[in-house]
Amino acid sequence: MDRRSRIVVGIPRLLNLFAFAPFWNAYFRAIGVGDVVYSDPTSPKLWETGNKFGAIDPCFPAKVAPAHVYNLLTGGRVTHVCFPIVTHLDTHLEDTLGNNACVIQMGTPEVVHAAFSRGRDLFRERGIGYWKPLVKMDRPEEACDQLYRYFSGPLGLGAAENRWAVGQGYGALARYFATMRARGREVIDRLVAEDRIGLVVLGHPYHHDPGLNHGLLDEFQRLGKPILCIESLPVDDEFLAPLFGGDHGRSVRDVWIRNFNRNTNHKIWAAKVVARHPNLAAIDLSSFKCGHDAPTYSYIDSIMDTSGAPHFLFHDIDQNKPHASMKIRIQTADYFLGLEEAALAARVKGHGDAA
């Protein structure tokens, strides 16, 4: 325990860790690790400093990974970097073919390891360990066994304390999602009370990184538009039953048969929620060359067009920021949302007068 207390684990601020970091925070602290720190947010400076160690990857969220790990290596604090290979992700959806993570994301920890150890081993030079446990997070019992096999040797971890730490991790994750959904419900209730429209981001967890979305969501918030992520949408029956009438409230199988990827499943589900709620609109975010997102475009468009729900597309986001075109598109979206809010208020007033 004394040896563990001197360990500082650095975790790159990347990919699905934007949603699942509470698990790793709680797990490492429960086994007695001294501290858990994260790489800096994605920025031009972080990218320019660390991208010379990068590899060719299809999308910027994966391409920026070496820069984040380099940020941890040169920060002067960490004794170990942990970049887990998460193959499957936890979900609230039912009747899916699978909860797989993106294969690019699965391979990124291996790519990063190779980038910093091939020829010249920067981890060894700096005396920093590199951990890349493979974990299926949608199966807690299996995840428990996988983490025990990986960490029992290097950390002298016992089976009982590992099981307890995994329980703490899943407990922290459940509390995090519950907090997010409760806050989301507050925002949606306020939108209903004020006859306003909020924006749900149909994207992956990492699309909330301002360095990846180029401050797009901040710009909408500056215009007074509340932003909700998929993880902040309520999943309880009280919220879903009035929208879905008891059918398909937690399933996407009625519209998305090839539902094996957890994040695209959640995008389709969130689109179904937005389509049924008069106070919600959607921003469909996608990174350049995202092979999992591409098949969802037509499904999301069909769902939105059929319902008439406002939705705005920002596809093919890359490391280059199109300042002028993005500003025009945001202003256009804000104008149409103003029209939608006026129409919503008129419909609500008309119902009130009729009553």
GROMACS .gro file of C-alpha atoms in nm:
model
  355
    1MET     CA    1   0.000   0.000   0.000
    2ASP     CA    2   0.291   0.233   0.071
    3ARG     CA    3   0.428   0.166  -0.278
    4ARG     CA    4   0.087   0.224  -0.434
    5SER     CA    5   0.046   0.554  -0.249
    6ARG     CA    6   0.349   0.690  -0.435
    7ILE     CA    7   0.196   0.612  -0.776
    8VAL     CA    8   0.049   0.896  -0.982
    9VAL     CA    9  -0.160   0.763  -1.269
   10GLY     CA   10  -0.194   0.982  -1.575
   11ILE     CA   11  -0.495   0.921  -1.801
   12PRO     CA   12  -0.524   1.085  -2.145
   13ARG     CA   13  -0.830   1.309  -2.178
   14LEU     CA   14  -0.958   1.121  -2.481
   15LEU     CA   15  -1.229   0.922  -2.653
   16ASN     CA   16  -1.478   0.732  -2.436
   17LEU     CA   17  -1.294   0.834  -2.119
   18PHE     CA   18  -1.499   1.154  -2.142
   19ALA     CA   19  -1.795   0.948  -2.019
   20PHE     CA   20  -1.627   0.665  -1.826
   21ALA     CA   21  -1.352   0.847  -1.634
   22PRO     CA   22  -1.545   0.824  -1.301
   23PHE     CA   23  -1.495   0.447  -1.305
   24TRP     CA   24  -1.118   0.475  -1.338
   25ASN     CA   25  -1.093   0.757  -1.084
   26ALA     CA   26  -1.275   0.551  -0.824
   27TYR     CA   27  -1.102   0.221  -0.909
   28PHE     CA   28  -0.749   0.355  -0.877
   29ARG     CA   29  -0.821   0.554  -0.563
   30ALA     CA   30  -0.995   0.253  -0.406
   31ILE     CA   31  -0.681   0.040  -0.445
   32GLY     CA   32  -0.471   0.313  -0.282
   33VAL     CA   33  -0.310   0.493  -0.576
   34GLY     CA   34  -0.175   0.831  -0.466
   35ASP     CA   35  -0.335   1.044  -0.735
   36VAL     CA   36  -0.507   1.034  -1.073
   37VAL     CA   37  -0.441   1.318  -1.317
   38TYR     CA   38  -0.545   1.389  -1.673
   39SER     CA   39  -0.376   1.535  -1.976
   40ASP     CA   40  -0.458   1.894  -2.064
   41PRO     CA   41  -0.763   1.966  -2.280
   42THR     CA   42  -0.709   1.940  -2.653
   43SER     CA   43  -0.569   2.265  -2.790
   44PRO     CA   44  -0.357   2.384  -3.082
   45LYS     CA   45  -0.057   2.405  -2.848
   46LEU     CA   46  -0.102   2.047  -2.719
   47TRP     CA   47  -0.143   1.920  -3.077
   48GLU     CA   48   0.158   2.107  -3.215
   49THR     CA   49   0.381   1.998  -2.927
   50GLY     CA   50   0.303   1.627  -2.938
   51ASN     CA   51   0.185   1.542  -3.288
   52LYS     CA   52   0.537   1.462  -3.415
   53PHE     CA   53   0.503   1.128  -3.236
   54GLY     CA   54   0.172   1.049  -3.400
   55ALA     CA   55   0.070   0.779  -3.643
   56ILE     CA   56  -0.166   0.789  -3.938
   57ASP     CA   57  -0.520   0.749  -3.805
   58PRO     CA   58  -0.854   0.798  -3.977
   59CYS     CA   59  -1.002   1.054  -3.737
   60PHE     CA   60  -0.871   1.345  -3.532
   61PRO     CA   61  -1.001   1.215  -3.195
   62ALA     CA   62  -0.766   0.916  -3.236
   63LYS     CA   63  -0.494   1.109  -3.418
   64VAL     CA   64  -0.452   1.348  -3.123
   65ALA     CA   65  -0.392   1.062  -2.876
   66PRO     CA   66  -0.009   1.064  -2.895
   67ALA     CA   67  -0.011   1.438  -2.821
   68HIS     CA   68  -0.213   1.376  -2.504
   69VAL     CA   69   0.018   1.099  -2.387
   70TYR     CA   70   0.322   1.317  -2.464
   71ASN     CA   71   0.160   1.587  -2.250
   72LEU     CA   72   0.149   1.341  -1.960
   73LEU     CA   73   0.504   1.218  -2.023
   74THR     CA   74   0.645   1.569  -2.010
   75GLY     CA   75   0.425   1.706  -1.732
   76GLY     CA   76   0.664   1.597  -1.458
   77ARG     CA   77   0.406   1.438  -1.229
   78VAL     CA   78   0.300   1.093  -1.343
   79THR     CA   79   0.472   0.766  -1.260
   80HIS     CA   80   0.241   0.561  -1.484
   81VAL     CA   81   0.019   0.629  -1.784
   82CYS     CA   82  -0.300   0.424  -1.807
   83PHE     CA   83  -0.474   0.410  -2.144
   84PRO     CA   84  -0.729   0.126  -2.116
   85ILE     CA   85  -0.833  -0.078  -2.418
   86VAL     CA   86  -1.210  -0.070  -2.365
   87THR     CA   87  -1.373  -0.311  -2.609
   88HIS     CA   88  -1.734  -0.285  -2.486
   89LEU     CA   89  -1.920  -0.005  -2.309
   90ASP     CA   90  -2.198   0.009  -2.053
   91THR     CA   91  -2.542   0.108  -2.186
   92HIS     CA   92  -2.900   0.161  -2.067
   93LEU     CA   93  -3.042   0.041  -2.401
   94GLU     CA   94  -3.215  -0.293  -2.439
   95ASP     CA   95  -3.225  -0.553  -2.718
   96THR     CA   96  -2.903  -0.449  -2.890
   97LEU     CA   97  -2.678  -0.672  -3.098
   98GLY     CA   98  -2.380  -0.549  -2.901
   99ASN     CA   99  -2.224  -0.265  -2.701
  100ASN     CA  100  -1.895  -0.257  -2.889
  101ALA     CA  101  -1.658   0.035  -2.880
  102CYS     CA  102  -1.512   0.168  -3.204
  103VAL     CA  103  -1.232  -0.055  -3.331
  104ILE     CA  104  -1.013   0.250  -3.391
  105GLN     CA  105  -1.054   0.345  -3.026
  106MET     CA  106  -0.971  -0.010  -2.919
  107GLY     CA  107  -0.647   0.003  -3.112
  108THR     CA  108  -0.539   0.355  -3.019
  109PRO     CA  109  -0.369   0.258  -2.687
  110GLU     CA  110  -0.158   0.005  -2.880
  111VAL     CA  111  -0.075   0.260  -3.151
  112VAL     CA  112   0.033   0.512  -2.887
  113HIS     CA  113   0.249   0.254  -2.712
  114ALA     CA  114   0.423   0.174  -3.039
  115ALA     CA  115   0.469   0.542  -3.125
  116PHE     CA  116   0.663   0.606  -2.803
  117SER     CA  117   0.855   0.278  -2.772
  118ARG     CA  118   0.956   0.184  -3.127
  119GLY     CA  119   1.325   0.255  -3.169
  120ARG     CA  120   1.348   0.498  -2.879
  121ASP     CA  121   1.148   0.406  -2.569
  122LEU     CA  122   1.037   0.733  -2.410
  123PHE     CA  123   0.853   0.552  -2.132
  124ARG     CA  124   1.168   0.372  -2.023
  125GLU     CA  125   1.384   0.684  -2.058
  126ARG     CA  126   1.153   0.877  -1.825
  127GLY     CA  127   1.094   0.585  -1.587
  128ILE     CA  128   0.719   0.589  -1.653
  129GLY     CA  129   0.513   0.271  -1.677
  130TYR     CA  130   0.248   0.225  -1.944
  131TRP     CA  131  -0.069   0.034  -1.857
  132LYS     CA  132  -0.319  -0.076  -2.123
  133PRO     CA  133  -0.565  -0.317  -1.958
  134LEU     CA  134  -0.826  -0.472  -2.187
  135VAL     CA  135  -1.171  -0.432  -2.033
  136LYS     CA  136  -1.529  -0.521  -2.131
  137MET     CA  137  -1.716  -0.260  -1.929
  138ASP     CA  138  -2.063  -0.385  -2.020
  139ARG     CA  139  -1.995  -0.703  -1.817
  140PRO     CA  140  -1.889  -0.609  -1.462
  141GLU     CA  141  -1.794  -0.963  -1.358
  142GLU     CA  142  -1.573  -1.006  -1.663
  143ALA     CA  143  -1.424  -0.659  -1.619
  144CYS     CA  144  -1.341  -0.750  -1.260
  145ASP     CA  145  -1.153  -1.062  -1.369
  146GLN     CA  146  -0.971  -0.878  -1.646
  147LEU     CA  147  -0.851  -0.600  -1.414
  148TYR     CA  148  -0.740  -0.850  -1.151
  149ARG     CA  149  -0.535  -1.046  -1.404
  150TYR     CA  150  -0.373  -0.726  -1.530
  151PHE     CA  151  -0.298  -0.548  -1.202
  152SER     CA  152  -0.248  -0.834  -0.953
  153GLY     CA  153   0.118  -0.866  -1.053
  154PRO     CA  154   0.239  -0.505  -1.088
  155LEU     CA  155   0.038  -0.377  -0.790
  156GLY     CA  156   0.033  -0.686  -0.567
  157LEU     CA  157  -0.345  -0.668  -0.586
  158GLY     CA  158  -0.557  -0.922  -0.402
  159ALA     CA  159  -0.875  -1.066  -0.555
  160ALA     CA  160  -1.101  -0.936  -0.278
  161GLU     CA  161  -0.968  -0.579  -0.283
  162ASN     CA  162  -0.982  -0.575  -0.663
  163ARG     CA  163  -1.347  -0.682  -0.654
  164TRP     CA  164  -1.425  -0.413  -0.398
  165ALA     CA  165  -1.243  -0.149  -0.607
  166VAL     CA  166  -1.432  -0.250  -0.922
  167GLY     CA  167  -1.756  -0.215  -0.726
  168GLN     CA  168  -1.649   0.134  -0.621
  169GLY     CA  169  -1.576   0.217  -0.983
  170TYR     CA  170  -1.915   0.105  -1.110
  171GLY     CA  171  -2.084   0.280  -0.818
  172ALA     CA  172  -1.910   0.607  -0.905
  173LEU     CA  173  -2.008   0.566  -1.270
  174ALA     CA  174  -2.373   0.504  -1.177
  175ARG     CA  175  -2.378   0.813  -0.953
  176TYR     CA  176  -2.220   1.021  -1.230
  177PHE     CA  177  -2.483   0.918  -1.486
  178ALA     CA  178  -2.761   0.970  -1.231
  179THR     CA  179  -2.634   1.321  -1.158
  180MET     CA  180  -2.609   1.403  -1.528
  181ARG     CA  181  -2.962   1.278  -1.597
  182ALA     CA  182  -3.107   1.463  -1.301
  183ARG     CA  183  -2.948   1.783  -1.423
  184GLY     CA  184  -3.073   1.711  -1.775
  185ARG     CA  185  -3.426   1.667  -1.643
  186GLU     CA  186  -3.404   2.004  -1.467
  187VAL     CA  187  -3.299   2.174  -1.790
  188ILE     CA  188  -3.573   2.007  -1.994
  189ASP     CA  189  -3.839   2.095  -1.735
  190ARG     CA  190  -3.726   2.457  -1.747
  191LEU     CA  191  -3.742   2.455  -2.127
  192VAL     CA  192  -4.100   2.330  -2.109
  193ALA     CA  193  -4.197   2.592  -1.852
  194GLU     CA  194  -4.044   2.874  -2.058
  195ASP     CA  195  -4.153   2.751  -2.407
  196ARG     CA  196  -3.790   2.731  -2.517
  197ILE     CA  197  -3.585   2.482  -2.717
  198GLY     CA  198  -3.263   2.316  -2.607
  199LEU     CA  199  -3.005   2.138  -2.817
  200VAL     CA  200  -2.910   1.772  -2.776
  201VAL     CA  201  -2.569   1.682  -2.915
  202LEU     CA  202  -2.593   1.363  -3.120
  203GLY     CA  203  -2.227   1.275  -3.090
  204HIS     CA  204  -1.976   1.059  -2.912
  205PRO     CA  205  -1.859   1.148  -2.559
  206TYR     CA  206  -1.537   1.305  -2.689
  207HIS     CA  207  -1.730   1.550  -2.908
  208HIS     CA  208  -1.780   1.757  -2.593
  209ASP     CA  209  -1.406   1.832  -2.593
  210PRO     CA  210  -1.391   2.201  -2.704
  211GLY     CA  211  -1.063   2.125  -2.879
  212LEU     CA  212  -1.239   1.869  -3.098
  213ASN     CA  213  -1.565   2.056  -3.160
  214HIS     CA  214  -1.380   2.387  -3.207
  215GLY     CA  215  -1.590   2.564  -2.944
  216LEU     CA  216  -1.906   2.503  -3.146
  217LEU     CA  217  -2.116   2.414  -2.841
  218ASP     CA  218  -1.982   2.711  -2.646
  219GLU     CA  219  -2.098   2.940  -2.925
  220PHE     CA  220  -2.453   2.806  -2.903
  221GLN     CA  221  -2.449   2.848  -2.526
  222ARG     CA  222  -2.335   3.209  -2.563
  223LEU     CA  223  -2.647   3.260  -2.774
  224GLY     CA  224  -2.857   3.133  -2.484
  225LYS     CA  225  -2.921   2.780  -2.611
  226PRO     CA  226  -2.890   2.510  -2.344
  227ILE     CA  227  -2.677   2.213  -2.452
  228LEU     CA  228  -2.753   1.857  -2.344
  229CYS     CA  229  -2.537   1.554  -2.410
  230ILE     CA  230  -2.682   1.210  -2.469
  231GLU     CA  231  -2.573   1.102  -2.123
  232SER     CA  232  -2.786   1.380  -1.968
  233LEU     CA  233  -3.113   1.262  -2.124
  234PRO     CA  234  -3.336   1.093  -1.862
  235VAL     CA  235  -3.391   0.719  -1.907
  236ASP     CA  236  -3.664   0.659  -1.648
  237ASP     CA  237  -4.018   0.553  -1.734
  238GLU     CA  238  -4.167   0.879  -1.604
  239PHE     CA  239  -3.980   1.069  -1.877
  240LEU     CA  240  -3.989   0.812  -2.158
  241ALA     CA  241  -4.344   0.675  -2.130
  242PRO     CA  242  -4.522   0.997  -2.243
  243LEU     CA  243  -4.286   1.021  -2.542
  244PHE     CA  244  -4.294   0.659  -2.654
  245GLY     CA  245  -4.630   0.538  -2.526
  246GLY     CA  246  -4.459   0.241  -2.363
  247ASP     CA  247  -4.305   0.106  -2.687
  248HIS     CA  248  -3.936   0.108  -2.781
  249GLY     CA  249  -3.847   0.358  -2.511
  250ARG     CA  250  -3.507   0.199  -2.453
  251SER     CA  251  -3.461   0.020  -2.784
  252VAL     CA  252  -3.344   0.126  -3.128
  253ARG     CA  253  -3.418  -0.202  -3.300
  254ASP     CA  254  -3.731  -0.061  -3.465
  255VAL     CA  255  -3.517   0.172  -3.680
  256TRP     CA  256  -3.153   0.060  -3.643
  257ILE     CA  257  -3.109  -0.312  -3.701
  258ARG     CA  258  -2.726  -0.315  -3.722
  259ASN     CA  259  -2.704  -0.193  -3.364
  260PHE     CA  260  -2.373  -0.339  -3.243
  261ASN     CA  261  -2.182  -0.016  -3.168
  262ARG     CA  262  -2.269   0.143  -2.836
  263ASN     CA  263  -2.215   0.506  -2.932
  264THR     CA  264  -2.406   0.493  -3.260
  265ASN     CA  265  -2.687   0.309  -3.080
  266HIS     CA  266  -2.703   0.600  -2.836
  267LYS     CA  267  -2.706   0.854  -3.119
  268ILE     CA  268  -3.005   0.684  -3.282
  269TRP     CA  269  -3.184   0.656  -2.945
  270ALA     CA  270  -3.124   1.024  -2.866
  271ALA     CA  271  -3.256   1.117  -3.212
  272LYS     CA  272  -3.576   0.927  -3.132
  273VAL     CA  273  -3.610   1.120  -2.804
  274VAL     CA  274  -3.552   1.457  -2.972
  275ALA     CA  275  -3.801   1.372  -3.246
  276ARG     CA  276  -4.074   1.318  -2.986
  277HIS     CA  277  -4.004   1.611  -2.754
  278PRO     CA  278  -4.129   1.954  -2.869
  279ASN     CA  279  -3.868   2.140  -2.663
  280LEU     CA  280  -3.561   1.965  -2.806
  281ALA     CA  281  -3.360   2.004  -3.125
  282ALA     CA  282  -3.049   1.818  -3.237
  283ILE     CA  283  -2.693   1.896  -3.339
  284ASP     CA  284  -2.552   1.596  -3.525
  285LEU     CA  285  -2.174   1.601  -3.474
  286SER     CA  286  -1.939   1.364  -3.648
  287SER     CA  287  -1.566   1.348  -3.704
  288PHE     CA  288  -1.402   1.325  -4.044
  289LYS     CA  289  -1.381   0.964  -4.169
  290CYS     CA  290  -1.592   0.820  -3.885
  291GLY     CA  291  -1.690   0.486  -4.031
  292HIS     CA  292  -1.939   0.408  -3.755
  293ASP     CA  293  -2.124   0.740  -3.787
  294ALA     CA  294  -2.159   0.741  -4.165
  295PRO     CA  295  -2.438   0.476  -4.178
  296THR     CA  296  -2.640   0.669  -3.917
  297TYR     CA  297  -2.674   0.987  -4.123
  298SER     CA  298  -2.972   0.874  -4.330
  299TYR     CA  299  -3.146   0.718  -4.029
  300ILE     CA  300  -3.114   1.033  -3.820
  301ASP     CA  301  -3.225   1.252  -4.112
  302SER     CA  302  -3.531   1.032  -4.166
  303ILE     CA  303  -3.625   1.038  -3.797
  304MET     CA  304  -3.592   1.416  -3.780
  305ASP     CA  305  -3.756   1.492  -4.113
  306THR     CA  306  -4.055   1.268  -4.033
  307SER     CA  307  -4.111   1.436  -3.698
  308GLY     CA  308  -4.028   1.788  -3.814
  309ALA     CA  309  -3.782   1.833  -3.527
  310PRO     CA  310  -3.509   2.093  -3.597
  311HIS     CA  311  -3.169   1.938  -3.654
  312PHE     CA  312  -2.838   2.081  -3.767
  313LEU     CA  313  -2.550   1.888  -3.920
  314PHE     CA  314  -2.184   1.942  -3.843
  315HIS     CA  315  -2.021   1.641  -4.006
  316ASP     CA  316  -1.658   1.580  -4.098
  317ILE     CA  317  -1.510   1.782  -3.811
  318ASP     CA  318  -1.131   1.765  -3.828
  319GLN     CA  319  -0.830   1.943  -3.674
  320ASN     CA  320  -0.885   2.237  -3.909
  321LYS     CA  321  -1.142   2.489  -3.790
  322PRO     CA  322  -1.352   2.650  -4.065
  323HIS     CA  323  -1.407   2.977  -3.876
  324ALA     CA  324  -1.615   3.168  -4.129
  325SER     CA  325  -1.844   2.887  -4.244
  326MET     CA  326  -1.902   2.763  -3.889
  327LYS     CA  327  -1.998   3.112  -3.770
  328ILE     CA  328  -2.249   3.150  -4.054
  329ARG     CA  329  -2.401   2.808  -3.984
  330ILE     CA  330  -2.435   2.884  -3.612
  331GLN     CA  331  -2.607   3.215  -3.685
  332THR     CA  332  -2.841   3.043  -3.931
  333ALA     CA  333  -2.926   2.773  -3.678
  334ASP     CA  334  -2.990   3.035  -3.411
  335TYR     CA  335  -3.228   3.220  -3.646
  336PHE     CA  336  -3.431   2.908  -3.724
  337LEU     CA  337  -3.441   2.809  -3.357
  338GLY     CA  338  -3.588   3.151  -3.282
  339LEU     CA  339  -3.864   3.082  -3.535
  340GLU     CA  340  -3.926   2.738  -3.384
  341GLU     CA  341  -3.951   2.884  -3.032
  342ALA     CA  342  -4.202   3.144  -3.151
  343ALA     CA  343  -4.409   2.871  -3.318
  344LEU     CA  344  -4.386   2.655  -3.004
  345ALA     CA  345  -4.508   2.941  -2.783
  346ALA     CA  346  -4.797   3.004  -3.022
  347ARG     CA  347  -4.900   2.637  -3.014
  348VAL     CA  348  -4.886   2.630  -2.634
  349LYS     CA  349  -5.091   2.950  -2.613
  350GLY     CA  350  -5.342   2.806  -2.860
  351HIS     CA  351  -5.385   2.496  -2.648
  352GLY     CA  352  -5.428   2.712  -2.342
  353ASP     CA  353  -5.693   2.928  -2.506
  354ALA     CA  354  -5.876   2.617  -2.630
  355ALA     CA  355  -5.876   2.473  -2.282
   0.00000   0.00000   0.00000
